[in-house]
């Protein structure tokens, strides 16, 4: 069936092409209808019937009907390939209808060129009268300013009152706290997506894993982490972050500080002398953060460093947070503390 | 039959005079006048295919376990939006055809609007009395951009989620009120409350389409009142319009254009895959993918976000303007602000307050055309910067080097485009001929003595004077200076 329908489609395409070629050889329509006069809106010009064009239009309409039927047949008989074949049937059906309409417009009806006067848009006298009409009520009023002030006050009050329901769209009171929210506390265990505690040994050198705080919503912007391991001698952490990266394992907020995308690229050069250093890269706008220095931005539009999470390894060899994130996670807003 | 219908309508609505005038309404002929019609027809197809999709799409964000439609997704927790989008693609009769046709129609819709805007700008069709309609059109362009963004954000797939979080960051970056705007729209911090999805859905299927539809009606009325513009030619004047009456010739041809637009979109929808969300998978805030690109019409915005240097002004450690503000808010406001202001800016520059129904050829207005080219060059560089990652994948040109190149190009490309366009326009206007056929030389003939003398001219033109007469060309166009 699929083959049949495909053949049907090809046949239709060939027919349309053939039609287009045949038609190009026909004489110009200008020879059929006499050129109308330049001015004076003319009566519809004489039009001689064109039996050949009528035949073509009828043929195209018939073809369209066939293709429309094919659209139904394809869906009933071959639903697996339905999208392509149905698209072909319906698309070519519409193409045949389009060809029929254009052909009818160019060959079956009189070719007419008409001239129309543009209407005068402006009515200078009317403008004055309309303005007078609108201003008319003002004349009978003595305390115009008082009324204006009262109407303004009422309008402002009603407008203000109508804005209040908008506040129920979302939280209003503690927006700043909400945006800064960070589920990490000292001692929070790192878990993976399946909910298992993340062991330090599970973080490969030069690779990264994603981690989440135990007992928190993984979708919250403060939750996801990239946990990665670099060689200890590569670390260039500032002194106040000494001890944040046991065994060279580091954790950063996974949400980019530029526009909030998840950071899914970790560049870890295998031959350091000719390559740029290990860095996290956001795939949305390619902000690049140097992990050795604790998430300093080295390229791209992000302006804030990536927040780092101090890490500890507990007695079972599992990773735990040593405190909250070093800065608010996610994109910035007006008034956020760096 | 027809007579009875006309009598019926006239008796009840008094419609005959209006119908007669409408049927005799004159459309001038030029291919560039069809761009707006294509946009209109795309909108009709969007409404038709979108209505079909809305019969099956479930805008709820409730989580379900995927099964049945697409084997690699089996067992994964996904939202109802995502599941119903995949079901439309694989289970609903002609569902994928309609979905892809809808998406292609949105892409072509914005192509047509943009090209239509170019036509309006470069031919001066925005001049009095059409400034108001020009602004209606610009508003529809802005609404269409929002509508497209809302539409491809609905299925909750990985790409749409990345687009949404960027939109959230841009909303958050608005000075002073950003935090309130973002948390109110999303119902909290990203990914937001369940209600956010109801809001996005109603905006996409009702609010924006109705607004666009209403503005289309206003647009058409404002076109028809002063009649169409036309290029100057014999028989076409500021007072009269010359062309094909609506009935029957133009109606059939324009109906053909509608059907041809629909044919192309359905063929694209049937044969060329677009946005296969089952391959991207469902979105989570902790997931993203490399090489993500939005629909083409948002390319200029992602380019601006990527190109912006890492500037985030702050005082005493408190942030003022988060970085996405510059590329995501300031840049589009600047682009649309300039476009809205242009008719008034040009009026001030040229002191031309007259009514214009006849169009300019772009080359006859070198300054406007050159300014338009500079503006287009500016936006185009930023648009191209948005695809720097694809350029890296295709040609291996390092990404960071490209960004530095584009950052410089933002400044010199508009200048170069202005200078080049203005020169070309002035040259074309002055030559009034094709540049390759235009020839400014003089014919000389070798004399018997071995020297050269001007051929056929007893009095050679004064030295340094431009030779305007060319072999085979008529007299120079009057008024070309």
Short mmCIF file of C-alpha atoms in Angstrom, two decimals, chain B residues 8-460:
data_model
loop_
_atom_site.label_atom_id
_atom_site.label_comp_id
_atom_site.label_asym_id
_atom_site.label_seq_id
_atom_site.Cartn_x
_atom_site.Cartn_y
_atom_site.Cartn_z
CA UNK B 8 -31.52 38.31 1.61
CA UNK B 9 -28.38 40.05 2.84
CA UNK B 10 -29.35 43.45 1.47
CA UNK B 11 -32.83 43.31 2.97
CA UNK B 12 -31.42 42.51 6.40
CA UNK B 13 -28.06 44.28 6.48
CA UNK B 14 -28.29 46.83 3.67
CA UNK B 15 -25.09 45.28 2.44
CA UNK B 16 -25.35 45.79 -1.32
CA UNK B 17 -23.42 49.08 -1.69
CA UNK B 18 -20.64 47.79 0.57
CA UNK B 19 -20.53 44.45 -1.28
CA UNK B 20 -20.39 46.17 -4.64
CA UNK B 21 -17.57 48.46 -3.56
CA UNK B 22 -15.71 45.54 -2.02
CA UNK B 23 -16.01 43.44 -5.15
CA UNK B 24 -14.70 46.35 -7.26
CA UNK B 25 -11.89 47.16 -4.80
CA UNK B 26 -8.66 47.61 -6.77
CA UNK B 27 -5.45 45.76 -5.94
CA UNK B 28 -2.26 47.05 -7.59
CA UNK B 29 0.05 44.30 -8.83
CA UNK B 30 3.56 43.81 -7.48
CA UNK B 31 5.09 40.67 -6.05
CA UNK B 32 6.25 42.44 -2.90
CA UNK B 33 2.63 43.31 -2.02
CA UNK B 34 1.98 39.60 -1.48
CA UNK B 35 4.30 39.26 1.56
CA UNK B 36 1.67 40.63 3.92
CA UNK B 37 -0.94 38.37 2.36
CA UNK B 38 1.28 35.36 3.03
CA UNK B 39 1.55 36.42 6.69
CA UNK B 40 -2.24 36.70 6.88
CA UNK B 41 -2.71 33.26 5.35
CA UNK B 42 -0.13 31.77 7.75
CA UNK B 43 -2.18 33.18 10.62
CA UNK B 44 -5.33 31.48 9.30
CA UNK B 45 -3.47 28.18 9.00
CA UNK B 46 -2.05 28.63 12.51
CA UNK B 47 -5.54 29.11 13.92
CA UNK B 48 -6.87 26.07 12.04
CA UNK B 49 -4.03 23.68 12.97
CA UNK B 50 -3.80 25.12 16.50
CA UNK B 51 -7.50 24.47 17.08
CA UNK B 52 -7.02 20.85 16.08
CA UNK B 53 -4.03 20.50 18.44
CA UNK B 54 -5.98 22.10 21.30
CA UNK B 55 -8.55 19.28 21.00
CA UNK B 56 -5.89 16.85 22.23
CA UNK B 57 -3.28 18.87 24.14
CA UNK B 58 -3.41 18.76 27.94
CA UNK B 59 -1.80 21.87 29.51
CA UNK B 60 -1.56 20.32 32.98
CA UNK B 61 1.86 20.00 34.60
CA UNK B 62 0.78 16.95 36.64
CA UNK B 63 3.39 14.19 36.49
CA UNK B 64 2.54 10.85 34.87
CA UNK B 65 4.60 7.82 33.92
CA UNK B 66 5.17 7.72 30.19
CA UNK B 67 4.19 4.59 28.33
CA UNK B 68 3.16 3.40 24.92
CA UNK B 69 3.77 6.28 22.55
CA UNK B 70 7.54 6.21 22.26
CA UNK B 71 9.51 3.26 23.64
CA UNK B 72 12.67 5.10 24.82
CA UNK B 73 10.49 7.25 27.10
CA UNK B 74 8.66 4.27 28.68
CA UNK B 75 8.75 4.38 32.46
CA UNK B 76 10.04 7.97 32.67
CA UNK B 77 8.09 10.44 34.78
CA UNK B 78 6.86 13.22 32.46
CA UNK B 79 4.28 15.98 32.65
CA UNK B 80 0.85 15.63 31.03
CA UNK B 81 1.82 18.42 28.62
CA UNK B 82 4.79 16.45 27.40
CA UNK B 83 2.90 13.17 27.30
CA UNK B 84 -0.02 14.65 25.37
CA UNK B 85 2.38 16.28 22.88
CA UNK B 86 4.03 12.90 22.25
CA UNK B 87 0.58 11.26 22.03
CA UNK B 88 -0.53 13.88 19.46
CA UNK B 89 2.59 13.03 17.48
CA UNK B 90 2.19 9.25 17.50
CA UNK B 91 -1.40 8.30 18.32
CA UNK B 92 -3.71 11.00 16.97
CA UNK B 93 -4.77 10.74 13.33
CA UNK B 94 -2.78 13.31 11.36
CA UNK B 95 -1.59 14.63 14.74
CA UNK B 96 2.09 14.87 13.84
CA UNK B 97 1.18 16.35 10.45
CA UNK B 98 -0.89 19.05 12.17
CA UNK B 99 1.74 19.69 14.87
CA UNK B 100 4.57 20.08 12.38
CA UNK B 101 2.44 22.15 10.02
CA UNK B 102 1.57 24.40 12.98
CA UNK B 103 5.25 24.82 13.86
CA UNK B 104 6.30 25.47 10.26
CA UNK B 105 3.45 27.92 9.83
CA UNK B 106 4.71 29.85 12.88
CA UNK B 107 8.21 30.00 11.40
CA UNK B 108 6.95 31.14 7.97
CA UNK B 109 4.50 33.58 9.62
CA UNK B 110 7.40 35.48 11.16
CA UNK B 111 9.49 35.28 7.98
CA UNK B 112 6.61 36.81 6.03
CA UNK B 113 6.00 39.55 8.62
CA UNK B 114 9.70 40.45 8.69
CA UNK B 115 10.03 40.61 4.89
CA UNK B 116 6.79 42.62 4.78
CA UNK B 117 8.33 45.06 7.27
CA UNK B 118 11.42 45.38 5.04
CA UNK B 119 9.16 46.15 2.06
CA UNK B 120 7.24 48.78 4.00
CA UNK B 121 10.41 50.38 5.33
CA UNK B 122 12.53 50.49 2.20
CA UNK B 123 9.74 51.71 -0.10
CA UNK B 124 8.57 54.41 2.32
CA UNK B 125 5.09 52.93 2.67
CA UNK B 126 5.02 54.00 6.33
CA UNK B 127 4.73 57.69 5.45
CA UNK B 128 1.63 59.80 5.97
CA UNK B 129 -1.20 58.68 6.01
CA UNK B 130 0.00 55.20 6.96
CA UNK B 131 2.08 55.79 10.13
CA UNK B 132 -0.71 54.49 12.33
CA UNK B 133 -1.06 51.30 10.34
CA UNK B 134 2.73 50.86 10.38
CA UNK B 135 2.59 50.90 14.19
CA UNK B 136 -0.27 48.41 14.21
CA UNK B 137 1.91 46.14 12.07
CA UNK B 138 4.92 46.52 14.37
CA UNK B 139 2.73 45.67 17.35
CA UNK B 140 1.59 42.53 15.58
CA UNK B 141 5.23 41.58 14.96
CA UNK B 142 5.99 41.96 18.69
CA UNK B 143 2.89 39.95 19.62
CA UNK B 144 3.76 37.26 17.06
CA UNK B 145 7.23 36.90 18.63
CA UNK B 146 5.65 36.46 22.07
CA UNK B 147 3.05 34.08 20.66
CA UNK B 148 5.72 31.91 19.05
CA UNK B 149 7.74 31.83 22.27
CA UNK B 150 4.68 30.91 24.33
CA UNK B 151 3.77 28.20 21.83
CA UNK B 152 7.06 26.38 21.78
CA UNK B 153 7.31 26.69 25.58
CA UNK B 154 4.06 24.77 26.13
CA UNK B 155 5.13 21.13 25.57
CA UNK B 156 7.52 21.17 28.60
CA UNK B 157 10.31 19.46 26.68
CA UNK B 158 14.00 20.05 27.39
CA UNK B 159 14.45 22.84 24.83
CA UNK B 160 11.30 24.70 25.84
CA UNK B 161 12.28 24.52 29.51
CA UNK B 162 15.68 26.04 28.72
CA UNK B 163 13.88 28.80 26.84
CA UNK B 164 11.57 29.39 29.79
CA UNK B 165 14.35 29.64 32.36
CA UNK B 166 16.09 32.20 30.14
CA UNK B 167 12.80 34.11 29.85
CA UNK B 168 12.48 33.95 33.65
CA UNK B 169 16.01 35.32 34.06
CA UNK B 170 15.25 38.15 31.64
CA UNK B 171 12.04 39.01 33.53
CA UNK B 172 14.01 38.87 36.79
CA UNK B 173 16.58 41.30 35.37
CA UNK B 174 14.12 44.19 34.84
CA UNK B 175 15.32 47.10 37.00
CA UNK B 176 13.51 47.69 40.33
CA UNK B 177 10.44 45.51 39.65
CA UNK B 178 12.15 42.44 38.12
CA UNK B 179 11.85 40.25 41.20
CA UNK B 180 8.14 41.04 41.51
CA UNK B 181 7.42 40.59 37.79
CA UNK B 182 9.16 37.22 37.60
CA UNK B 183 7.70 35.78 40.81
CA UNK B 184 4.20 37.03 39.96
CA UNK B 185 4.23 35.66 36.42
CA UNK B 186 5.69 32.32 37.47
CA UNK B 187 3.78 32.17 40.76
CA UNK B 188 7.06 31.92 42.69
CA UNK B 189 10.67 31.20 41.91
CA UNK B 190 11.40 29.22 38.72
CA UNK B 191 10.15 26.59 37.78
CA UNK B 192 7.12 28.21 39.43
CA UNK B 193 3.67 27.11 40.49
CA UNK B 194 1.28 24.79 38.64
CA UNK B 195 -0.79 27.85 37.72
CA UNK B 196 2.01 29.17 35.55
CA UNK B 197 1.14 26.57 32.92
CA UNK B 198 -2.53 27.61 32.85
CA UNK B 199 -1.37 31.20 32.35
CA UNK B 200 0.99 30.30 29.54
CA UNK B 201 -1.69 28.21 27.84
CA UNK B 202 -4.45 30.82 27.94
CA UNK B 203 -2.02 33.45 26.70
CA UNK B 204 -1.03 31.24 23.76
CA UNK B 205 -4.46 29.96 22.73
CA UNK B 206 -6.66 32.93 23.57
CA UNK B 207 -5.15 36.26 24.63
CA UNK B 208 -2.45 36.70 21.99
CA UNK B 209 -4.35 35.15 19.04
CA UNK B 210 -7.39 37.33 19.76
CA UNK B 211 -5.19 40.42 20.03
CA UNK B 212 -3.42 39.58 16.77
CA UNK B 213 -6.74 38.82 15.07
CA UNK B 214 -8.23 42.13 16.20
CA UNK B 215 -5.16 44.02 15.03
CA UNK B 216 -5.33 42.23 11.66
CA UNK B 217 -8.86 43.59 11.27
CA UNK B 218 -7.67 47.11 12.12
CA UNK B 219 -4.71 46.67 9.77
CA UNK B 220 -6.95 45.69 6.84
CA UNK B 221 -9.37 48.55 7.43
CA UNK B 222 -6.51 51.02 7.59
CA UNK B 223 -5.12 49.60 4.33
CA UNK B 224 -8.45 49.79 2.55
CA UNK B 225 -9.43 53.32 3.66
CA UNK B 226 -6.74 55.19 1.70
CA UNK B 227 -6.43 52.31 -0.82
CA UNK B 228 -3.15 50.54 -1.53
CA UNK B 229 0.20 52.15 -2.18
CA UNK B 230 1.79 51.58 -5.55
CA UNK B 231 5.05 52.19 -7.36
CA UNK B 232 5.10 55.23 -9.65
CA UNK B 233 4.39 54.45 -13.31
CA UNK B 234 2.25 55.85 -16.12
CA UNK B 235 -1.37 55.82 -14.99
CA UNK B 236 -0.57 55.55 -11.30
CA UNK B 237 -0.79 58.82 -9.47
CA UNK B 238 -1.20 60.11 -5.93
CA UNK B 239 -4.90 60.60 -6.69
CA UNK B 240 -5.72 57.29 -8.36
CA UNK B 241 -4.92 53.65 -7.84
CA UNK B 242 -4.69 51.28 -10.77
CA UNK B 243 -4.88 47.49 -10.62
CA UNK B 244 -7.02 44.37 -10.67
CA UNK B 245 -10.51 44.50 -9.10
CA UNK B 246 -11.12 42.01 -6.29
CA UNK B 247 -13.80 40.12 -8.19
CA UNK B 248 -13.21 37.87 -9.98
CA UNK B 249 -9.58 38.03 -11.05
CA UNK B 250 -7.85 39.05 -7.83
CA UNK B 251 -9.99 36.89 -5.54
CA UNK B 252 -9.10 33.80 -7.54
CA UNK B 253 -5.41 34.65 -7.66
CA UNK B 254 -5.22 35.54 -3.95
CA UNK B 255 -7.22 32.43 -3.08
CA UNK B 256 -4.61 30.57 -5.08
CA UNK B 257 -1.90 32.20 -2.97
CA UNK B 258 -3.67 31.07 0.19
CA UNK B 259 -3.90 27.51 -1.12
CA UNK B 260 -0.28 27.59 -2.27
CA UNK B 261 0.84 28.83 1.18
CA UNK B 262 -1.17 26.05 2.79
CA UNK B 263 0.29 23.52 0.32
CA UNK B 264 3.88 24.51 1.15
CA UNK B 265 3.22 24.44 4.89
CA UNK B 266 1.46 21.05 4.78
CA UNK B 267 4.25 19.60 2.62
CA UNK B 268 6.82 20.94 5.09
CA UNK B 269 4.76 19.60 7.98
CA UNK B 270 4.46 16.20 6.36
CA UNK B 271 7.97 15.78 5.02
CA UNK B 272 10.40 17.89 7.08
CA UNK B 273 10.71 17.07 10.77
CA UNK B 274 10.51 19.97 13.18
CA UNK B 275 10.86 20.03 16.99
CA UNK B 276 10.82 16.25 17.73
CA UNK B 277 10.22 16.74 21.47
CA UNK B 278 10.42 13.00 22.17
CA UNK B 279 14.10 13.22 21.25
CA UNK B 280 14.77 16.15 23.59
CA UNK B 281 12.93 14.49 26.50
CA UNK B 282 11.15 16.17 29.42
CA UNK B 283 12.59 19.27 31.10
CA UNK B 284 14.00 19.46 34.61
CA UNK B 285 15.75 22.47 36.08
CA UNK B 286 18.90 20.37 36.51
CA UNK B 287 19.06 19.32 32.84
CA UNK B 288 20.18 21.09 29.69
CA UNK B 289 21.65 20.15 26.35
CA UNK B 290 24.51 21.46 24.28
CA UNK B 291 23.95 23.19 20.95
CA UNK B 292 20.45 24.31 21.91
CA UNK B 293 18.94 26.81 19.47
CA UNK B 294 15.58 28.56 19.71
CA UNK B 295 13.21 29.04 16.76
CA UNK B 296 14.82 31.34 14.22
CA UNK B 297 12.88 34.47 15.16
CA UNK B 298 14.43 34.52 18.65
CA UNK B 299 17.97 34.24 17.21
CA UNK B 300 18.59 37.96 17.59
CA UNK B 301 17.78 37.75 21.32
CA UNK B 302 19.93 34.72 22.10
CA UNK B 303 22.70 36.42 20.09
CA UNK B 304 22.39 39.55 22.21
CA UNK B 305 22.49 37.51 25.43
CA UNK B 306 25.58 35.63 24.25
CA UNK B 307 27.41 38.67 22.92
CA UNK B 308 26.97 40.92 25.93
CA UNK B 309 30.20 41.43 27.89
CA UNK B 310 30.00 40.33 31.56
CA UNK B 311 28.72 43.64 32.92
CA UNK B 312 26.49 43.76 35.99
CA UNK B 313 26.66 47.23 37.58
CA UNK B 314 26.33 47.25 41.37
CA UNK B 315 26.66 49.67 44.29
CA UNK B 316 27.93 48.64 47.73
CA UNK B 317 27.63 45.01 46.69
CA UNK B 318 23.97 45.28 45.60
CA UNK B 319 23.26 44.40 41.97
CA UNK B 320 21.52 47.05 39.83
CA UNK B 321 21.26 45.74 36.27
CA UNK B 322 21.63 41.96 35.96
CA UNK B 323 23.38 41.01 32.73
CA UNK B 324 20.35 39.54 30.84
CA UNK B 325 18.74 43.00 31.07
CA UNK B 326 21.02 44.35 28.35
CA UNK B 327 20.50 41.63 25.76
CA UNK B 328 16.99 40.53 26.76
CA UNK B 329 15.25 43.81 27.64
CA UNK B 330 17.25 46.85 26.54
CA UNK B 331 18.22 45.55 23.09
CA UNK B 332 14.72 44.52 21.91
CA UNK B 333 13.27 47.72 23.38
CA UNK B 334 15.83 49.71 21.44
CA UNK B 335 15.09 47.84 18.20
CA UNK B 336 11.33 48.24 18.50
CA UNK B 337 11.62 51.78 19.85
CA UNK B 338 13.62 52.86 16.80
CA UNK B 339 11.21 51.11 14.45
CA UNK B 340 8.17 52.74 16.10
CA UNK B 341 9.83 56.16 16.05
CA UNK B 342 11.11 55.96 12.49
CA UNK B 343 8.20 57.65 10.62
CA UNK B 344 8.51 60.65 12.95
CA UNK B 345 12.30 60.65 12.87
CA UNK B 346 12.27 60.63 9.08
CA UNK B 347 9.70 63.39 8.96
CA UNK B 348 11.97 65.49 11.14
CA UNK B 349 15.02 64.71 9.03
CA UNK B 350 13.41 65.34 5.63
CA UNK B 351 10.79 67.94 6.73
CA UNK B 352 8.41 66.04 4.46
CA UNK B 353 4.90 66.33 5.90
CA UNK B 354 3.08 65.56 2.67
CA UNK B 355 0.71 62.69 2.00
CA UNK B 356 2.34 59.89 -0.02
CA UNK B 357 0.47 57.14 -1.82
CA UNK B 358 3.19 56.41 -4.36
CA UNK B 359 6.13 54.33 -3.15
CA UNK B 360 9.82 55.13 -3.34
CA UNK B 361 12.26 52.92 -5.11
CA UNK B 362 14.83 52.20 -2.38
CA UNK B 363 17.69 53.53 -4.47
CA UNK B 364 15.94 56.87 -4.91
CA UNK B 365 16.20 57.46 -1.14
CA UNK B 366 19.86 56.67 -0.46
CA UNK B 367 19.87 58.01 3.08
CA UNK B 368 16.84 56.07 4.27
CA UNK B 369 17.95 52.91 2.52
CA UNK B 370 21.45 53.24 3.96
CA UNK B 371 20.16 53.87 7.49
CA UNK B 372 17.89 50.86 7.11
CA UNK B 373 20.80 48.76 5.91
CA UNK B 374 22.94 49.91 8.85
CA UNK B 375 20.16 49.05 11.30
CA UNK B 376 19.61 45.69 9.64
CA UNK B 377 23.37 45.05 9.70
CA UNK B 378 23.44 45.78 13.43
CA UNK B 379 20.64 43.31 14.19
CA UNK B 380 21.98 40.76 11.70
CA UNK B 381 25.43 40.67 13.33
CA UNK B 382 23.81 39.99 16.70
CA UNK B 383 21.54 37.39 15.09
CA UNK B 384 24.59 35.66 13.57
CA UNK B 385 26.38 35.73 16.93
CA UNK B 386 23.51 33.62 18.23
CA UNK B 387 24.60 30.82 15.90
CA UNK B 388 28.31 31.03 16.76
CA UNK B 389 28.14 27.59 18.39
CA UNK B 390 26.72 26.10 15.17
CA UNK B 391 29.45 27.90 13.18
CA UNK B 392 32.01 26.30 15.50
CA UNK B 393 30.53 22.84 14.90
CA UNK B 394 30.31 23.35 11.13
CA UNK B 395 33.64 25.06 10.49
CA UNK B 396 35.73 24.57 13.63
CA UNK B 397 36.28 28.31 14.16
CA UNK B 398 36.89 28.72 17.92
CA UNK B 399 33.82 30.02 19.73
CA UNK B 400 35.61 32.55 21.91
CA UNK B 401 37.40 34.13 18.93
CA UNK B 402 34.08 34.41 17.10
CA UNK B 403 32.48 36.22 20.03
CA UNK B 404 35.28 38.80 20.05
CA UNK B 405 34.91 39.19 16.28
CA UNK B 406 31.15 39.72 16.57
CA UNK B 407 31.56 42.15 19.46
CA UNK B 408 33.69 44.31 17.17
CA UNK B 409 31.43 43.70 14.15
CA UNK B 410 28.45 45.15 16.03
CA UNK B 411 30.20 48.52 15.68
CA UNK B 412 31.82 48.46 12.25
CA UNK B 413 29.27 46.50 10.22
CA UNK B 414 26.54 49.18 10.51
CA UNK B 415 29.02 51.88 9.48
CA UNK B 416 30.23 49.82 6.53
CA UNK B 417 26.67 48.91 5.55
CA UNK B 418 25.63 52.57 5.66
CA UNK B 419 28.54 53.75 3.56
CA UNK B 420 28.28 50.95 1.01
CA UNK B 421 24.50 51.12 0.63
CA UNK B 422 24.51 54.87 0.28
CA UNK B 423 27.22 54.76 -2.39
CA UNK B 424 25.45 52.01 -4.32
CA UNK B 425 22.08 53.78 -4.13
CA UNK B 426 23.50 57.12 -5.23
CA UNK B 427 25.38 55.50 -8.06
CA UNK B 428 22.30 53.60 -9.21
CA UNK B 429 20.09 56.63 -8.94
CA UNK B 430 22.52 58.75 -10.92
CA UNK B 431 23.17 56.18 -13.58
CA UNK B 432 19.53 55.15 -13.75
CA UNK B 433 20.77 51.90 -15.19
CA UNK B 434 22.11 48.58 -14.15
CA UNK B 435 25.56 49.06 -12.59
CA UNK B 436 27.19 46.52 -14.88
CA UNK B 437 25.82 48.18 -17.98
CA UNK B 438 26.40 51.70 -16.80
CA UNK B 439 29.49 53.05 -18.46
CA UNK B 440 31.01 56.45 -17.94
CA UNK B 441 33.83 56.34 -20.51
CA UNK B 442 34.27 58.19 -23.77
CA UNK B 443 34.78 56.64 -27.18
CA UNK B 444 38.09 57.67 -28.76
CA UNK B 445 39.46 56.87 -32.17
CA UNK B 446 43.07 56.49 -33.14
CA UNK B 447 44.14 59.11 -35.63
CA UNK B 448 46.39 58.50 -38.60
CA UNK B 449 49.17 60.38 -36.86
CA UNK B 450 49.09 57.89 -34.00
CA UNK B 451 47.29 60.08 -31.40
CA UNK B 452 43.74 59.73 -30.00
CA UNK B 453 40.72 61.91 -30.66
CA UNK B 454 37.13 61.75 -29.38
CA UNK B 455 35.02 59.81 -31.83
CA UNK B 456 32.11 61.44 -33.62
CA UNK B 457 32.27 64.65 -31.60
CA UNK B 458 33.57 67.83 -33.13
CA UNK B 459 33.58 69.54 -29.73
CA UNK B 460 35.02 67.28 -27.04
#
